């Protein structure tokens, strides 16, 4: 655990090792404590996107509560991580429409935040079409995110040709 106590790290590889070690912690509270201390130092999308602790699957209520704090952060990669965790854990059997609202309400203007929002909604279109397409129909997303969502969905093999044709008509 020595590498985990030496923040900030100097090298990209150290950050990735740190992320790798966090995702292998089986105890939810310990994992969350380590993650909370590390997230402010995450400085790239690859390190951010690579952390998917297995213990989150068994602690979804507590995870969802933490996600609320992450989405409100001023740190780009903490916000991105929150959106990623909603996409990873709350678009299938644990899906609720409030997750879409929470992601659509994210305020971050940074590229990596905007991109993950588009990725989230493109994935939501593949998994929860009826609930998520409304966000495009009613133009509830920022124009860049709206169009990037459509682009990413059209590139997806999980979207039917009919859905892709319809999405093309929704570009702004």
Short mmCIF file of C-alpha atoms in Angstrom, two decimals:
data_model
loop_
_atom_site.label_atom_id
_atom_site.label_comp_id
_atom_site.label_asym_id
_atom_site.label_seq_id
_atom_site.Cartn_x
_atom_site.Cartn_y
_atom_site.Cartn_z
CA UNK A 1 0.00 0.00 0.00
CA UNK A 2 3.03 2.28 0.01
CA UNK A 3 2.34 3.62 -3.49
CA UNK A 4 -1.18 4.50 -2.38
CA UNK A 5 0.10 6.73 0.42
CA UNK A 6 2.46 8.75 -1.76
CA UNK A 7 0.23 11.30 -3.46
CA UNK A 8 0.56 12.95 -5.85
CA UNK A 9 2.37 10.50 -8.06
CA UNK A 10 4.98 11.72 -10.48
CA UNK A 11 4.39 9.28 -13.33
CA UNK A 12 1.36 8.19 -15.34
CA UNK A 13 2.22 4.56 -14.66
CA UNK A 14 2.13 5.16 -10.91
CA UNK A 15 -1.39 6.56 -11.23
CA UNK A 16 -2.48 3.55 -13.25
CA UNK A 17 -0.94 1.18 -10.70
CA UNK A 18 -2.75 3.06 -7.95
CA UNK A 19 -6.06 2.71 -9.84
CA UNK A 20 -5.36 -0.99 -10.42
CA UNK A 21 -4.79 -1.53 -6.70
CA UNK A 22 -7.94 0.35 -5.70
CA UNK A 23 -10.18 -1.68 -7.95
CA UNK A 24 -8.99 -4.88 -6.29
CA UNK A 25 -9.98 -3.86 -2.76
CA UNK A 26 -12.88 -6.11 -1.75
CA UNK A 27 -14.07 -4.14 1.28
CA UNK A 28 -16.42 -1.38 0.08
CA UNK A 29 -15.61 1.14 2.82
CA UNK A 30 -11.85 0.70 2.47
CA UNK A 31 -12.12 0.86 -1.31
CA UNK A 32 -14.20 4.03 -1.12
CA UNK A 33 -11.77 5.65 1.32
CA UNK A 34 -8.84 4.90 -0.98
CA UNK A 35 -10.79 6.07 -4.03
CA UNK A 36 -11.86 9.31 -2.36
CA UNK A 37 -8.26 10.14 -1.48
CA UNK A 38 -7.04 9.31 -4.99
CA UNK A 39 -9.73 10.88 -7.22
CA UNK A 40 -8.52 14.48 -6.73
CA UNK A 41 -5.16 13.45 -8.21
CA UNK A 42 -6.49 11.66 -11.29
CA UNK A 43 -5.36 13.74 -14.25
CA UNK A 44 -6.27 11.75 -17.37
CA UNK A 45 -9.17 9.82 -18.84
CA UNK A 46 -7.36 6.46 -19.02
CA UNK A 47 -6.64 6.29 -15.31
CA UNK A 48 -10.14 7.53 -14.55
CA UNK A 49 -11.90 5.08 -16.84
CA UNK A 50 -9.85 2.11 -15.70
CA UNK A 51 -11.07 2.05 -12.09
CA UNK A 52 -14.01 -0.32 -11.78
CA UNK A 53 -13.95 -1.89 -8.32
CA UNK A 54 -15.83 -5.17 -8.14
CA UNK A 55 -17.12 -4.36 -4.64
CA UNK A 56 -19.36 -1.66 -6.14
CA UNK A 57 -21.67 -4.34 -7.57
CA UNK A 58 -22.75 -5.40 -4.08
CA UNK A 59 -23.08 -1.90 -2.63
CA UNK A 60 -25.15 -0.02 -5.16
CA UNK A 61 -27.15 2.12 -2.73
CA UNK A 62 -24.00 3.44 -1.06
CA UNK A 63 -22.34 3.86 -4.46
CA UNK A 64 -25.26 5.89 -5.80
CA UNK A 65 -24.99 8.22 -2.82
CA UNK A 66 -21.26 8.76 -3.49
CA UNK A 67 -21.95 9.38 -7.17
CA UNK A 68 -24.06 12.40 -6.22
CA UNK A 69 -21.01 13.98 -4.57
CA UNK A 70 -18.77 13.15 -7.51
CA UNK A 71 -21.15 14.71 -10.02
CA UNK A 72 -21.08 17.95 -8.04
CA UNK A 73 -17.28 18.12 -7.90
CA UNK A 74 -15.18 20.87 -9.47
CA UNK A 75 -12.58 18.29 -10.53
CA UNK A 76 -12.98 17.14 -14.13
CA UNK A 77 -12.07 13.51 -13.60
CA UNK A 78 -14.11 13.14 -10.42
CA UNK A 79 -17.20 14.26 -12.36
CA UNK A 80 -16.25 11.97 -15.24
CA UNK A 81 -15.87 9.08 -12.80
CA UNK A 82 -19.33 9.72 -11.38
CA UNK A 83 -20.90 9.57 -14.84
CA UNK A 84 -18.93 6.43 -15.66
CA UNK A 85 -20.17 4.72 -12.51
CA UNK A 86 -23.77 5.59 -13.41
CA UNK A 87 -23.17 4.16 -16.89
CA UNK A 88 -21.49 1.02 -15.54
CA UNK A 89 -23.87 0.19 -12.71
CA UNK A 90 -27.20 1.90 -13.34
CA UNK A 91 -28.23 1.38 -16.96
CA UNK A 92 -29.34 -2.24 -16.68
CA UNK A 93 -31.46 -3.89 -13.98
CA UNK A 94 -30.81 -1.05 -11.50
CA UNK A 95 -31.84 1.65 -13.98
CA UNK A 96 -34.03 4.50 -12.84
CA UNK A 97 -34.89 7.54 -14.92
CA UNK A 98 -33.41 9.89 -12.32
CA UNK A 99 -29.96 8.72 -13.47
CA UNK A 100 -30.59 10.28 -16.89
CA UNK A 101 -31.68 13.51 -15.20
CA UNK A 102 -28.60 13.57 -13.02
CA UNK A 103 -26.24 13.16 -15.97
CA UNK A 104 -28.09 15.71 -18.10
CA UNK A 105 -27.78 18.21 -15.23
CA UNK A 106 -23.98 17.94 -14.95
CA UNK A 107 -22.56 21.45 -15.36
CA UNK A 108 -18.96 20.74 -16.38
CA UNK A 109 -17.87 22.42 -19.62
CA UNK A 110 -14.61 20.50 -19.96
CA UNK A 111 -14.12 18.26 -22.98
CA UNK A 112 -13.70 15.04 -20.98
CA UNK A 113 -16.86 15.73 -19.00
CA UNK A 114 -18.88 16.57 -22.11
CA UNK A 115 -17.56 13.48 -23.89
CA UNK A 116 -18.51 11.11 -21.07
CA UNK A 117 -22.01 12.61 -20.97
CA UNK A 118 -22.37 11.89 -24.69
CA UNK A 119 -21.00 8.37 -24.17
CA UNK A 120 -23.42 7.84 -21.29
CA UNK A 121 -26.43 8.89 -23.37
CA UNK A 122 -25.30 6.84 -26.39
CA UNK A 123 -25.07 3.81 -24.09
CA UNK A 124 -28.42 4.70 -22.54
CA UNK A 125 -29.96 4.74 -26.02
CA UNK A 126 -28.71 1.19 -26.54
CA UNK A 127 -29.98 -0.03 -23.17
CA UNK A 128 -32.92 2.21 -22.28
CA UNK A 129 -34.13 3.61 -25.61
CA UNK A 130 -37.59 4.80 -24.60
CA UNK A 131 -36.38 6.72 -21.56
CA UNK A 132 -33.27 8.23 -23.12
CA UNK A 133 -34.40 9.20 -26.62
CA UNK A 134 -36.66 11.80 -25.01
CA UNK A 135 -33.55 13.79 -24.08
CA UNK A 136 -32.72 14.15 -27.76
CA UNK A 137 -36.29 14.70 -28.90
CA UNK A 138 -36.71 17.52 -26.38
CA UNK A 139 -33.15 18.85 -26.80
CA UNK A 140 -32.36 18.57 -23.10
CA UNK A 141 -28.61 18.28 -23.70
CA UNK A 142 -26.14 20.97 -24.72
CA UNK A 143 -25.91 21.10 -28.55
CA UNK A 144 -22.39 19.66 -28.73
CA UNK A 145 -23.28 16.81 -26.34
CA UNK A 146 -26.57 16.25 -28.19
CA UNK A 147 -24.84 15.83 -31.55
CA UNK A 148 -21.94 13.80 -30.11
CA UNK A 149 -24.48 11.46 -28.47
CA UNK A 150 -26.12 10.91 -31.84
CA UNK A 151 -22.75 10.35 -33.53
CA UNK A 152 -21.66 7.81 -30.91
CA UNK A 153 -25.03 6.01 -31.02
CA UNK A 154 -24.96 5.82 -34.82
CA UNK A 155 -21.48 4.28 -34.61
CA UNK A 156 -22.75 1.63 -32.19
CA UNK A 157 -23.65 -1.92 -33.23
CA UNK A 158 -26.23 -1.97 -30.42
CA UNK A 159 -28.46 0.58 -32.15
CA UNK A 160 -30.74 -0.75 -34.90
CA UNK A 161 -30.65 0.69 -38.44
CA UNK A 162 -34.15 2.12 -37.88
CA UNK A 163 -33.05 3.81 -34.66
CA UNK A 164 -29.97 5.22 -36.41
CA UNK A 165 -32.11 6.67 -39.19
CA UNK A 166 -34.37 8.29 -36.62
CA UNK A 167 -31.43 9.68 -34.64
CA UNK A 168 -30.10 11.36 -37.79
CA UNK A 169 -33.31 13.40 -37.93
CA UNK A 170 -32.69 14.71 -34.40
CA UNK A 171 -29.37 16.48 -35.06
CA UNK A 172 -29.25 20.15 -34.08
#
